[in-house]
Amino acid sequence: NAGVTQTPKFQVLKTGQSMTLQCAQDMNHNSMYWYRQDPGMGLRLIYYSASEGTTDKGEVPNGYNVSRLNKREFSLRLESAAPSQTSVYFCASSGTYYEQYFGPGTRLTVT
Amino acid sequence: QKEVEQNSGPLSVPEGAIASLNCTYSDRGSQSFFWYRQYSGKSPELIMSIYSNGDKEDGRFTAQLNKASQYVSLLIRDSQPSDSATYLCAVSLGGGADGLTFGKGTHLIIQP
């Protein structure tokens, strides 16, 4: 039982490059989330998927797209990376009582 | 705009003492409240959830909720050096799975 897994763990991109962050959970949770964490800003919600087949914007969605591939997997895509997207990205999933469980994170640097 | 406020610290507590962490939130409709622990370079780890007014105890941890005052707290008894971390308060409206609003965290240091 791995919980929430994320790939890759680290990534360096040049401005304008694209990439997809992958997330999977094996807890049979309906809801999944993407957050970014920046120094002094705390954790901020980018996008979420309340259930398979639905996605919604969070607090900071600009520059990102998401895909809920199936119940287990939720990916985050940066189409044209910018230095402002340098951050640590966390995926999370939640069960019945909205408790969220986080993956190990992806540390992204955009130069 | 939903806001969750925490004192950033650092909060320094001697080993064996009680650490008290506080959090206030702005949205009166909030229904679900969580405390996460985050070690440097690691992901947030859920340590407590509380949904109704009063106290909830789990081992050395006690969460306290006062909805009238819009206040949540976390007490850590018999503090250990391994409790040194950043503690994040998170709040959800609870009416749907629309994500959590996090405070910026309190940095706790347990002095041996």
mmCIF file of C-alpha atoms in Angstrom:
data_model
loop_
_atom_site.group_PDB
_atom_site.id
_atom_site.type_symbol
_atom_site.label_atom_id
_atom_site.label_comp_id
_atom_site.label_asym_id
_atom_site.label_seq_id
_atom_site.Cartn_x
_atom_site.Cartn_y
_atom_site.Cartn_z
ATOM 1 C CA ASN A 1 0.000 0.000 0.000
ATOM 2 C CA ALA A 2 2.045 2.947 -1.298
ATOM 3 C CA GLY A 3 -0.514 5.723 -0.569
ATOM 4 C CA VAL A 4 0.083 8.664 -2.907
ATOM 5 C CA THR A 5 2.992 8.495 -5.334
ATOM 6 C CA GLN A 6 4.394 11.269 -7.536
ATOM 7 C CA THR A 7 6.860 11.352 -10.405
ATOM 8 C CA PRO A 8 9.339 12.811 -10.985
ATOM 9 C CA LYS A 9 10.909 13.790 -7.634
ATOM 10 C CA PHE A 10 13.038 16.542 -9.164
ATOM 11 C CA GLN A 11 12.915 18.396 -12.476
ATOM 12 C CA VAL A 12 14.739 21.308 -14.053
ATOM 13 C CA LEU A 13 13.107 23.015 -17.037
ATOM 14 C CA LYS A 14 14.029 25.913 -19.247
ATOM 15 C CA THR A 15 11.527 28.713 -19.740
ATOM 16 C CA GLY A 16 8.968 27.719 -22.365
ATOM 17 C CA GLN A 17 9.413 23.953 -21.996
ATOM 18 C CA SER A 18 6.472 21.744 -21.102
ATOM 19 C CA MET A 19 6.131 18.832 -18.733
ATOM 20 C CA THR A 20 3.582 16.656 -16.970
ATOM 21 C CA LEU A 21 3.675 15.759 -13.288
ATOM 22 C CA GLN A 22 2.158 12.385 -12.531
ATOM 23 C CA CYS A 23 0.239 11.377 -9.412
ATOM 24 C CA ALA A 24 -1.385 8.102 -8.412
ATOM 25 C CA GLN A 25 -3.142 6.875 -5.273
ATOM 26 C CA ASP A 26 -4.054 3.361 -4.171
ATOM 27 C CA MET A 27 -6.462 4.268 -1.332
ATOM 28 C CA ASN A 28 -9.595 4.168 -3.491
ATOM 29 C CA HIS A 29 -10.199 7.866 -2.801
ATOM 30 C CA ASN A 30 -12.650 9.793 -4.948
ATOM 31 C CA SER A 31 -11.008 13.215 -4.666
ATOM 32 C CA MET A 32 -7.553 14.321 -5.717
ATOM 33 C CA TYR A 33 -5.701 17.639 -5.545
ATOM 34 C CA TRP A 34 -2.654 19.520 -6.759
ATOM 35 C CA TYR A 35 -0.967 22.121 -4.525
ATOM 36 C CA ARG A 36 2.136 24.209 -4.819
ATOM 37 C CA GLN A 37 4.231 25.307 -1.853
ATOM 38 C CA ASP A 38 6.401 28.401 -1.961
ATOM 39 C CA PRO A 39 8.447 30.000 0.838
ATOM 40 C CA GLY A 40 6.336 32.541 2.705
ATOM 41 C CA MET A 41 3.190 31.629 0.738
ATOM 42 C CA GLY A 42 2.219 28.309 2.234
ATOM 43 C CA LEU A 43 0.349 25.604 0.365
ATOM 44 C CA ARG A 44 -1.968 26.843 -2.362
ATOM 45 C CA LEU A 45 -4.491 24.809 -4.315
ATOM 46 C CA ILE A 46 -3.947 24.710 -8.087
ATOM 47 C CA TYR A 47 -6.657 22.301 -9.293
ATOM 48 C CA TYR A 48 -8.768 19.571 -7.818
ATOM 49 C CA SER A 49 -10.912 16.679 -8.940
ATOM 50 C CA ALA A 50 -13.816 15.916 -6.623
ATOM 51 C CA SER A 51 -14.573 12.694 -8.466
ATOM 52 C CA GLU A 52 -13.536 10.786 -11.554
ATOM 53 C CA GLY A 53 -14.527 12.765 -14.632
ATOM 54 C CA THR A 54 -14.583 16.212 -12.984
ATOM 55 C CA THR A 55 -11.929 18.873 -12.476
ATOM 56 C CA ASP A 56 -12.123 22.383 -11.029
ATOM 57 C CA LYS A 57 -9.846 25.367 -10.594
ATOM 58 C CA GLY A 58 -8.361 26.199 -7.247
ATOM 59 C CA GLU A 59 -6.729 29.387 -6.008
ATOM 60 C CA VAL A 60 -3.823 29.554 -8.512
ATOM 61 C CA PRO A 61 -4.755 27.705 -11.765
ATOM 62 C CA ASN A 62 -3.157 30.009 -14.346
ATOM 63 C CA GLY A 63 -0.461 28.308 -16.421
ATOM 64 C CA TYR A 64 -1.572 24.781 -15.532
ATOM 65 C CA ASN A 65 -3.881 22.095 -16.883
ATOM 66 C CA VAL A 66 -4.977 18.844 -15.310
ATOM 67 C CA SER A 67 -6.327 15.484 -16.360
ATOM 68 C CA ARG A 68 -8.136 12.970 -14.170
ATOM 69 C CA LEU A 69 -7.117 9.893 -16.139
ATOM 70 C CA ASN A 70 -9.073 7.430 -13.965
ATOM 71 C CA LYS A 71 -9.939 7.070 -10.300
ATOM 72 C CA ARG A 72 -6.302 6.432 -9.354
ATOM 73 C CA GLU A 73 -4.432 8.981 -11.470
ATOM 74 C CA PHE A 74 -4.423 12.784 -11.655
ATOM 75 C CA SER A 75 -1.812 14.606 -13.730
ATOM 76 C CA LEU A 76 -0.703 18.249 -13.807
ATOM 77 C CA ARG A 77 0.664 19.776 -17.012
ATOM 78 C CA LEU A 78 2.719 22.905 -17.497
ATOM 79 C CA GLU A 79 2.369 23.865 -21.159
ATOM 80 C CA SER A 80 4.973 26.645 -21.237
ATOM 81 C CA ALA A 81 6.973 26.796 -18.033
ATOM 82 C CA ALA A 82 7.867 30.153 -16.469
ATOM 83 C CA PRO A 83 10.331 30.976 -13.660
ATOM 84 C CA SER A 84 7.327 31.896 -11.464
ATOM 85 C CA GLN A 85 6.352 28.217 -11.553
ATOM 86 C CA THR A 86 9.503 27.225 -9.679
ATOM 87 C CA SER A 87 8.039 25.537 -6.628
ATOM 88 C CA VAL A 88 7.419 22.285 -4.805
ATOM 89 C CA TYR A 89 4.319 20.527 -6.112
ATOM 90 C CA PHE A 90 2.285 18.186 -3.950
ATOM 91 C CA CYS A 91 -0.475 15.853 -4.987
ATOM 92 C CA ALA A 92 -3.023 14.747 -2.392
ATOM 93 C CA SER A 93 -6.105 12.559 -2.194
ATOM 94 C CA SER A 94 -8.967 12.545 0.262
ATOM 95 C CA GLY A 95 -11.498 10.124 1.600
ATOM 96 C CA THR A 96 -14.894 10.385 3.215
ATOM 97 C CA TYR A 97 -14.138 13.049 5.837
ATOM 98 C CA TYR A 98 -12.025 15.346 3.634
ATOM 99 C CA GLU A 99 -8.774 14.321 5.314
ATOM 100 C CA GLN A 100 -6.072 14.746 2.729
ATOM 101 C CA TYR A 101 -3.023 12.532 2.325
ATOM 102 C CA PHE A 102 -0.045 13.912 0.480
ATOM 103 C CA GLY A 103 2.493 12.472 -1.897
ATOM 104 C CA PRO A 104 6.247 13.059 -1.470
ATOM 105 C CA GLY A 105 6.330 16.082 -3.795
ATOM 106 C CA THR A 106 8.083 17.210 -6.973
ATOM 107 C CA ARG A 107 10.739 19.897 -6.735
ATOM 108 C CA LEU A 108 10.585 21.917 -9.962
ATOM 109 C CA THR A 109 13.052 24.580 -11.020
ATOM 110 C CA VAL A 110 12.416 26.697 -14.117
ATOM 111 C CA THR A 111 15.441 28.631 -15.369
ATOM 112 C CA GLN B 1 -11.602 35.039 0.562
ATOM 113 C CA LYS B 2 -10.962 32.212 2.976
ATOM 114 C CA GLU B 3 -8.026 32.895 5.302
ATOM 115 C CA VAL B 4 -6.242 30.824 7.893
ATOM 116 C CA GLU B 5 -3.829 32.620 10.203
ATOM 117 C CA GLN B 6 -1.003 31.151 12.250
ATOM 118 C CA ASN B 7 1.917 32.674 14.117
ATOM 119 C CA SER B 8 4.962 31.778 12.041
ATOM 120 C CA GLY B 9 7.237 31.404 15.081
ATOM 121 C CA PRO B 10 9.682 30.004 15.758
ATOM 122 C CA LEU B 11 8.051 28.714 18.924
ATOM 123 C CA SER B 12 10.685 27.310 21.239
ATOM 124 C CA VAL B 13 9.601 24.819 23.939
ATOM 125 C CA PRO B 14 11.749 22.797 26.372
ATOM 126 C CA GLU B 15 11.696 19.029 26.062
ATOM 127 C CA GLY B 16 8.960 17.491 28.196
ATOM 128 C CA ALA B 17 6.837 20.649 28.268
ATOM 129 C CA ILE B 18 3.492 21.314 26.533
ATOM 130 C CA ALA B 19 3.647 22.987 23.128
ATOM 131 C CA SER B 20 0.591 25.073 22.240
ATOM 132 C CA LEU B 21 -0.080 25.983 18.618
ATOM 133 C CA ASN B 22 -2.894 28.292 17.554
ATOM 134 C CA CYS B 23 -4.862 29.019 14.397
ATOM 135 C CA THR B 24 -7.736 31.339 13.466
ATOM 136 C CA TYR B 25 -9.890 31.162 10.362
ATOM 137 C CA SER B 26 -12.106 33.664 8.602
ATOM 138 C CA ASP B 27 -14.943 31.636 7.067
ATOM 139 C CA ARG B 28 -17.739 30.940 9.576
ATOM 140 C CA GLY B 29 -19.049 28.173 7.305
ATOM 141 C CA SER B 30 -15.950 26.067 7.830
ATOM 142 C CA GLN B 31 -16.744 22.614 9.120
ATOM 143 C CA SER B 32 -13.592 20.473 8.971
ATOM 144 C CA PHE B 33 -10.270 21.293 10.605
ATOM 145 C CA PHE B 34 -6.918 19.581 10.340
ATOM 146 C CA TRP B 35 -3.405 19.763 11.707
ATOM 147 C CA TYR B 36 -0.485 18.635 9.597
ATOM 148 C CA ARG B 37 3.161 18.229 10.559
ATOM 149 C CA GLN B 38 5.822 18.971 7.960
ATOM 150 C CA TYR B 39 9.501 18.218 8.421
ATOM 151 C CA SER B 40 11.954 20.232 6.353
ATOM 152 C CA GLY B 41 12.083 18.915 2.785
ATOM 153 C CA LYS B 42 9.214 16.485 3.352
ATOM 154 C CA SER B 43 5.500 16.435 2.569
ATOM 155 C CA PRO B 44 2.745 17.370 5.047
ATOM 156 C CA GLU B 45 1.628 14.510 7.303
ATOM 157 C CA LEU B 46 -1.867 14.487 8.821
ATOM 158 C CA ILE B 47 -1.752 14.274 12.620
ATOM 159 C CA MET B 48 -5.214 15.401 13.771
ATOM 160 C CA SER B 49 -8.671 16.130 12.430
ATOM 161 C CA ILE B 50 -11.543 17.746 14.331
ATOM 162 C CA TYR B 51 -15.081 18.473 13.217
ATOM 163 C CA SER B 52 -17.063 19.582 16.302
ATOM 164 C CA ASN B 53 -16.551 22.004 19.161
ATOM 165 C CA GLY B 54 -14.474 20.790 22.066
ATOM 166 C CA ASP B 55 -11.364 18.690 22.514
ATOM 167 C CA LYS B 56 -10.139 15.624 20.673
ATOM 168 C CA GLU B 57 -7.225 13.637 22.045
ATOM 169 C CA ASP B 58 -4.933 11.209 20.259
ATOM 170 C CA GLY B 59 -1.909 10.084 22.224
ATOM 171 C CA ARG B 60 0.221 13.129 23.109
ATOM 172 C CA PHE B 61 -1.817 15.365 20.787
ATOM 173 C CA THR B 62 -5.005 17.275 21.646
ATOM 174 C CA ALA B 63 -6.897 19.374 19.111
ATOM 175 C CA GLN B 64 -9.305 22.022 20.377
ATOM 176 C CA LEU B 65 -12.019 23.707 18.328
ATOM 177 C CA ASN B 66 -14.118 26.768 19.161
ATOM 178 C CA LYS B 67 -16.343 27.644 16.209
ATOM 179 C CA ALA B 68 -17.857 30.690 17.918
ATOM 180 C CA SER B 69 -14.380 32.228 18.228
ATOM 181 C CA GLN B 70 -13.208 30.715 14.912
ATOM 182 C CA TYR B 71 -10.219 29.259 16.679
ATOM 183 C CA VAL B 72 -8.401 25.925 16.472
ATOM 184 C CA SER B 73 -5.470 24.851 18.588
ATOM 185 C CA LEU B 74 -3.109 21.908 18.921
ATOM 186 C CA LEU B 75 -1.489 20.880 22.180
ATOM 187 C CA ILE B 76 1.499 18.559 22.222
ATOM 188 C CA ARG B 77 2.197 17.059 25.647
ATOM 189 C CA ASP B 78 5.583 15.742 26.771
ATOM 190 C CA SER B 79 7.259 17.422 23.781
ATOM 191 C CA GLN B 80 10.124 15.518 22.200
ATOM 192 C CA PRO B 81 12.937 16.778 19.942
ATOM 193 C CA SER B 82 11.353 14.710 17.150
ATOM 194 C CA ASP B 83 8.314 17.021 17.377
ATOM 195 C CA SER B 84 10.447 19.852 15.983
ATOM 196 C CA ALA B 85 8.789 20.673 12.646
ATOM 197 C CA THR B 86 6.434 23.125 10.983
ATOM 198 C CA TYR B 87 2.786 22.622 11.927
ATOM 199 C CA LEU B 88 0.154 23.541 9.364
ATOM 200 C CA CYS B 89 -3.454 24.334 10.208
ATOM 201 C CA ALA B 90 -5.941 23.561 7.416
ATOM 202 C CA VAL B 91 -9.637 24.274 7.067
ATOM 203 C CA SER B 92 -12.364 23.001 4.758
ATOM 204 C CA LEU B 93 -15.896 24.180 4.213
ATOM 205 C CA GLY B 94 -16.713 20.500 4.389
ATOM 206 C CA GLY B 95 -19.686 20.754 2.071
ATOM 207 C CA GLY B 96 -17.766 19.183 -0.757
ATOM 208 C CA ALA B 97 -14.341 17.932 -1.734
ATOM 209 C CA ASP B 98 -13.127 21.368 -2.816
ATOM 210 C CA GLY B 99 -9.731 21.351 -1.164
ATOM 211 C CA LEU B 100 -8.224 22.749 2.006
ATOM 212 C CA THR B 101 -7.130 26.276 2.860
ATOM 213 C CA PHE B 102 -3.825 26.174 4.715
ATOM 214 C CA GLY B 103 -2.174 28.547 7.112
ATOM 215 C CA LYS B 104 1.471 29.344 6.501
ATOM 216 C CA GLY B 105 2.534 27.214 9.439
ATOM 217 C CA THR B 106 4.200 27.578 12.833
ATOM 218 C CA HIS B 107 7.819 26.495 13.167
ATOM 219 C CA LEU B 108 8.165 24.576 16.438
ATOM 220 C CA ILE B 109 11.543 23.900 18.045
ATOM 221 C CA ILE B 110 11.804 21.497 20.985
ATOM 222 C CA GLN B 111 14.943 22.250 22.981
ATOM 223 C CA PRO B 112 16.634 19.170 24.554
#
